[in-house]
PDB file of C-alpha atoms in Angstrom:
ATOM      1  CA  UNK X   1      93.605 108.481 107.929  1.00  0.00           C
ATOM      2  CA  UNK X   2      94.471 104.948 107.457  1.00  0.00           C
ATOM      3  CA  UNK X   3      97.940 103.604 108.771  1.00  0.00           C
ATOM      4  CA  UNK X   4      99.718 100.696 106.389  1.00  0.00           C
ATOM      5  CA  UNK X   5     102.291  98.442 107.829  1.00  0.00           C
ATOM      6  CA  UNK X   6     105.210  97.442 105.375  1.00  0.00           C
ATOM      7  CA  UNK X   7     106.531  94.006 105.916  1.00  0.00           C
ATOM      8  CA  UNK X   8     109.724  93.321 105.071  1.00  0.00           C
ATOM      9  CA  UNK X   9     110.687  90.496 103.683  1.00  0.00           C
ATOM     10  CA  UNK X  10     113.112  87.903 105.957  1.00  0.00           C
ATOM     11  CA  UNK X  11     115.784  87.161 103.652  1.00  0.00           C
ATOM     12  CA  UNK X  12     115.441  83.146 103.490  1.00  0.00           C
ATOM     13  CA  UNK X  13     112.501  83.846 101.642  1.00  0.00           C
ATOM     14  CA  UNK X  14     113.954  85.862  98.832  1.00  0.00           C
ATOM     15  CA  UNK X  15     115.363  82.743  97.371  1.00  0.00           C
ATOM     16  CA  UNK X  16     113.553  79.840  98.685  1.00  0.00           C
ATOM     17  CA  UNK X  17     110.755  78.311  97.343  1.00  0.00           C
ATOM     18  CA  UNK X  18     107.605  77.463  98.976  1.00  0.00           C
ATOM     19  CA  UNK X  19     106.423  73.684  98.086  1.00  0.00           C
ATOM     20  CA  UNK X  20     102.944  72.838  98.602  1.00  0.00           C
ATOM     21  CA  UNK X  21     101.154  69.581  98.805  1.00  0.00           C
ATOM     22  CA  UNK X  22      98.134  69.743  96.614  1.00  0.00           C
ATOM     23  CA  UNK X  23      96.126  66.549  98.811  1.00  0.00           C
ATOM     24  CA  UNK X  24      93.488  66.153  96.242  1.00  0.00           C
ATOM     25  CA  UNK X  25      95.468  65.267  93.137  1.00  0.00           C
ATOM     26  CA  UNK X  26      98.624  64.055  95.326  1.00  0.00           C
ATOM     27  CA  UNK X  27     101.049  66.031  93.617  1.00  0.00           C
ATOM     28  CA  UNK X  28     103.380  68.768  94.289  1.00  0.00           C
ATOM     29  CA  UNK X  29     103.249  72.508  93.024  1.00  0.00           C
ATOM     30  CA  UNK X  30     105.865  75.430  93.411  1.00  0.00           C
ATOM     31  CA  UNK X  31     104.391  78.603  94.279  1.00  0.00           C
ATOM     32  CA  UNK X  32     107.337  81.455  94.770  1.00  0.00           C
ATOM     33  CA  UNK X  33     107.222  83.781  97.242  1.00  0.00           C
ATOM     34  CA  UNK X  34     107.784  86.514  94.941  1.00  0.00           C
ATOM     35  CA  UNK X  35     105.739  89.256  94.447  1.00  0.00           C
ATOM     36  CA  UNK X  36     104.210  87.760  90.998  1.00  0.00           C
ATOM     37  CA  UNK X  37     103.246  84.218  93.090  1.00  0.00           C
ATOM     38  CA  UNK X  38      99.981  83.641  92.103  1.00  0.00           C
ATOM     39  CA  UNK X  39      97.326  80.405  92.905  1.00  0.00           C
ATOM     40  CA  UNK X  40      96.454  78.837  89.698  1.00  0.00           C
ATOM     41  CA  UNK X  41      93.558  76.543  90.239  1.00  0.00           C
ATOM     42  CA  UNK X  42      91.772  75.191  93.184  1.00  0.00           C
ATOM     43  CA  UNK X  43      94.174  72.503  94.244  1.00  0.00           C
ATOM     44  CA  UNK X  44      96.620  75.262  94.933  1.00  0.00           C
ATOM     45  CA  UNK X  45      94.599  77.364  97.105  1.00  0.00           C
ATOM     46  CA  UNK X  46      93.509  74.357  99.309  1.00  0.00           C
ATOM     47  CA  UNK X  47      96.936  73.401 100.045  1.00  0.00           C
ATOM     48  CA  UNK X  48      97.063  77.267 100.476  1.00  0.00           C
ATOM     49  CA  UNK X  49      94.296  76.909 103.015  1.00  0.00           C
ATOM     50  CA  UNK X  50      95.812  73.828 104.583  1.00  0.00           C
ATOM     51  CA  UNK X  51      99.157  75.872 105.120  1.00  0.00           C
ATOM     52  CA  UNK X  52      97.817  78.553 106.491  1.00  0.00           C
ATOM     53  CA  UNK X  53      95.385  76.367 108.888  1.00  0.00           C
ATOM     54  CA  UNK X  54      98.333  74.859 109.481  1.00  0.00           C
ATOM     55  CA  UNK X  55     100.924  77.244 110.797  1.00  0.00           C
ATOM     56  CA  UNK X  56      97.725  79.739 112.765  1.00  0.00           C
ATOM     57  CA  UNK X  57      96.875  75.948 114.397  1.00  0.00           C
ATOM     58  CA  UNK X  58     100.220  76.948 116.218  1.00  0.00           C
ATOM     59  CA  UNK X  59      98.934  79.711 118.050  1.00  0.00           C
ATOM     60  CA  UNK X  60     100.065  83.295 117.739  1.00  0.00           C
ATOM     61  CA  UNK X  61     102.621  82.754 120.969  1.00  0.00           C
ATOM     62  CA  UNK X  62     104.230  80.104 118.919  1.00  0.00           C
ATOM     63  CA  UNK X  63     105.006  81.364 115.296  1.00  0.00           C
ATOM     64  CA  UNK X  64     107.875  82.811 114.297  1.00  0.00           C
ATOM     65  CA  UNK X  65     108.671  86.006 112.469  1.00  0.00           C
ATOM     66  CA  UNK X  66     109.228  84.013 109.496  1.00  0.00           C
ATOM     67  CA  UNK X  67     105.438  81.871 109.764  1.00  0.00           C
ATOM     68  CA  UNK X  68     103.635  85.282 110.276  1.00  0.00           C
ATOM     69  CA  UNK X  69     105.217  86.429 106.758  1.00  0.00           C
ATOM     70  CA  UNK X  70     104.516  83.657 105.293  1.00  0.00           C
ATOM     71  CA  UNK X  71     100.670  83.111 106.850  1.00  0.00           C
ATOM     72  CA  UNK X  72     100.553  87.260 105.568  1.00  0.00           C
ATOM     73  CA  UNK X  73     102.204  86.107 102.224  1.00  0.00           C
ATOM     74  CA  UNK X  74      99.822  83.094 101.246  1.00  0.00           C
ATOM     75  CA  UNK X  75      96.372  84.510 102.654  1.00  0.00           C
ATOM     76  CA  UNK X  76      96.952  87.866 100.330  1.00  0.00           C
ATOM     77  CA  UNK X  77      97.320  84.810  97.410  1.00  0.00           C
ATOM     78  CA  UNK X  78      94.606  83.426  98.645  1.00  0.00           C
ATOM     79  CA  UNK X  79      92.618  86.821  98.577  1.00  0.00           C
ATOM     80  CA  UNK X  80      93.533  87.749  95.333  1.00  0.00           C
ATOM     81  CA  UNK X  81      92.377  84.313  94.271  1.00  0.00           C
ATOM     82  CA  UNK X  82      89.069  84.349  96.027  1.00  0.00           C
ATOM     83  CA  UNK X  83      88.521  87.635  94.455  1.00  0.00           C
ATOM     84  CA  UNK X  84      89.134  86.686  90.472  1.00  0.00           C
ATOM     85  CA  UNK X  85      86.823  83.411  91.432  1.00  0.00           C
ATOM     86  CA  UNK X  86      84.165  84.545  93.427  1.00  0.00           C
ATOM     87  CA  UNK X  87      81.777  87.498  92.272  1.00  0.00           C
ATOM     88  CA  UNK X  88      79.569  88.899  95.021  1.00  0.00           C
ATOM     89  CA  UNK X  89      77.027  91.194  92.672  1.00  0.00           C
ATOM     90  CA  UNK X  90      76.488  94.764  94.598  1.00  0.00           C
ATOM     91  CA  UNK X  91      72.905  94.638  96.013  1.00  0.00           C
ATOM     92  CA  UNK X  92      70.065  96.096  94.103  1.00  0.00           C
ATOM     93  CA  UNK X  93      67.511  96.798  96.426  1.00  0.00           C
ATOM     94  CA  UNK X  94      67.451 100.175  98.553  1.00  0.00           C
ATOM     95  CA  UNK X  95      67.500  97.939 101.620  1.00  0.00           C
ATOM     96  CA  UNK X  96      70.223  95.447  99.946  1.00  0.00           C
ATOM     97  CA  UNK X  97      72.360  99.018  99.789  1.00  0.00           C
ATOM     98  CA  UNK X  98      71.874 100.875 103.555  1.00  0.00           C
ATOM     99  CA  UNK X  99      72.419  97.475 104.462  1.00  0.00           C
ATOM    100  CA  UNK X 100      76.002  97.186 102.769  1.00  0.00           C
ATOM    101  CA  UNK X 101      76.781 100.912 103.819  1.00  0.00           C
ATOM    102  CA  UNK X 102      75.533  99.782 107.360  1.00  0.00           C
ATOM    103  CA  UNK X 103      78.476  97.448 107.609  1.00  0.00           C
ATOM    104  CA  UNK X 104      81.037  99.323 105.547  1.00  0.00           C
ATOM    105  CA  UNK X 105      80.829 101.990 108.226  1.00  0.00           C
ATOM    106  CA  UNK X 106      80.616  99.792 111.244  1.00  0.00           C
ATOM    107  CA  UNK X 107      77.019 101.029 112.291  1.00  0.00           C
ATOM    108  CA  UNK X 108      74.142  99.913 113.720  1.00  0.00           C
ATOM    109  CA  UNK X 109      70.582 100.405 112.385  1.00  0.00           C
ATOM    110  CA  UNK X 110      69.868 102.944 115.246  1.00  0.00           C
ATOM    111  CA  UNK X 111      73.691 105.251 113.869  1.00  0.00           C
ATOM    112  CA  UNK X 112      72.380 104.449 110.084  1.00  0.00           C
ATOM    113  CA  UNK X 113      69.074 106.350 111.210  1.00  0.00           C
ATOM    114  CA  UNK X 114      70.802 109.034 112.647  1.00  0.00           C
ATOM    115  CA  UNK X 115      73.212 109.562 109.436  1.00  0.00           C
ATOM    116  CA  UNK X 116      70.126 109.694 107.639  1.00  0.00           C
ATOM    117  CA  UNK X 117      68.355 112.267 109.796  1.00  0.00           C
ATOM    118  CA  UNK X 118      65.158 109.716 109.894  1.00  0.00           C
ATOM    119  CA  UNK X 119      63.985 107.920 113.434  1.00  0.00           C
ATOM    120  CA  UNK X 120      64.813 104.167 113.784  1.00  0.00           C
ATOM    121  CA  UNK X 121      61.377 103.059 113.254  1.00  0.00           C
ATOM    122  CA  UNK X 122      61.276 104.876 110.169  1.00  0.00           C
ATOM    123  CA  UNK X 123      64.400 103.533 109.254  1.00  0.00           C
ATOM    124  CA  UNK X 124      63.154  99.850 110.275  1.00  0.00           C
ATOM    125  CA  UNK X 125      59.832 100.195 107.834  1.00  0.00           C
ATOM    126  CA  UNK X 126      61.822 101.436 104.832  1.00  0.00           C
ATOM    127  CA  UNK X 127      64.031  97.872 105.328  1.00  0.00           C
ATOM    128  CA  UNK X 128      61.702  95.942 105.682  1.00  0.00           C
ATOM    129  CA  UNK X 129      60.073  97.435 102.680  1.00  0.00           C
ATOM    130  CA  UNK X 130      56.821  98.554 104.422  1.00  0.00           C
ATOM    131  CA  UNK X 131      57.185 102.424 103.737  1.00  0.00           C
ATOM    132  CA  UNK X 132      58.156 103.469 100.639  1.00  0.00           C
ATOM    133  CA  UNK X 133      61.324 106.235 101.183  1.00  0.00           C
ATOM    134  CA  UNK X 134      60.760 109.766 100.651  1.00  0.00           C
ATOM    135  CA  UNK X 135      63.188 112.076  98.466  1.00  0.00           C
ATOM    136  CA  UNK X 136      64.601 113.828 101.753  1.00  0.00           C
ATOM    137  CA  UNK X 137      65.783 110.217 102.688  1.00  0.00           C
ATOM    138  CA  UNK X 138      67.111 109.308  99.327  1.00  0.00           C
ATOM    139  CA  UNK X 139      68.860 112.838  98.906  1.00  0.00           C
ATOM    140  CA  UNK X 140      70.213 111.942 102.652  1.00  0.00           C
ATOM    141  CA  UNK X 141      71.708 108.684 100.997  1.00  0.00           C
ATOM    142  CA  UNK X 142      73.162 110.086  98.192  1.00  0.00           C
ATOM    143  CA  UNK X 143      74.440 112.791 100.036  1.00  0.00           C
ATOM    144  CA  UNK X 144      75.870 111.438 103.393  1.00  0.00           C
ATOM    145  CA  UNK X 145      76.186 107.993 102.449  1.00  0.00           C
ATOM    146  CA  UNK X 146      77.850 108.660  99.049  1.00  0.00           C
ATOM    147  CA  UNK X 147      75.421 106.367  97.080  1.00  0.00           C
ATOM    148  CA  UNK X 148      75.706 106.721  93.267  1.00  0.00           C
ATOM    149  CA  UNK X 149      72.200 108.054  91.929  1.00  0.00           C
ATOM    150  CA  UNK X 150      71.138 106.022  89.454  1.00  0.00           C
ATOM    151  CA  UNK X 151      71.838 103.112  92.093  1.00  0.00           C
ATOM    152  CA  UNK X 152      69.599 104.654  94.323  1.00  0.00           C
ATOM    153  CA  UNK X 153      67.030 105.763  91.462  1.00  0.00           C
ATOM    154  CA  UNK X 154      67.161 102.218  90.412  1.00  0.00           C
ATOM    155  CA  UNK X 155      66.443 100.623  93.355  1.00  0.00           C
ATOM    156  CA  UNK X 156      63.134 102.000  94.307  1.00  0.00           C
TER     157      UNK X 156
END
């Protein structure tokens, strides 16, 4: 069960507004701390970036209450930006997708064999695409690993 931590707001936030320096273009652009702040091109999220750089260049010893909501404020802009601009396509090979579960569940190729009920070096040959898998392994995936089907059917 995952714990989530609520931040709560410091109040000169709730009606201040952040400025930042957008250093390419040399102008200025008002981005509210609000819930509905959003970054708008890319000059705002690099004077995003430089803020944040900025204020963790500190140290953690050295920023205030205030400069950790604020760092926590501007990087989940700066997420929410990176994720309507860059598209990272899901992988399409079987390999491409153990792979990806591999590091969702924070295991190593020797744990991923032993989810899958198959021996490492059978594990390592169906990676490196030198054994083709066989339909205990890819019922294994779909099963353990929760791997849509037709993913699976589609990538061998």
């Amino acid at each position: 069960m995952q714990s989530t931590v609520k931040l709560k707001m410091p109040q000169k936030y709730k009606m201040k507004t952040s400025k930042l320096i957008d250093s390419q273009r040399g102008k200025t652009s008002a981005i509210s701390p609000r819930k509905s702040a959003r970054i708008l091109s890319q000059g705002d999220y690099d004077a995003v970036m430089t803020t944040i750089d900025n204020l963790m260049a500190k140290g953690s010893d050295k920023v205030s209450d205030d400069e950790l909501f604020e760092i926590r404020r501007l990087a989940l802009m700066a997420a929410k930006y990176e994720k309507k601009i860059y598209h990272i396509a899901a992988p399409t090979t079987l390999a491409g997708i153990i792979e990806m579960k591999m590091f969702e569940m924070h295991l190593n190729q020797k744990e991923m064999a032993k989810k899958l009920k198959v021996s490492s070096a059978k594990l390592s040959l169906i990676l490196n695409g030198k054994q083709k898998p066989d339909v205990s392994f890819i019922k294994t995936a779909y099963e353990d690993l929760h791997v849509n089907a037709d993913i699976l059917l589609k990538a061998i």
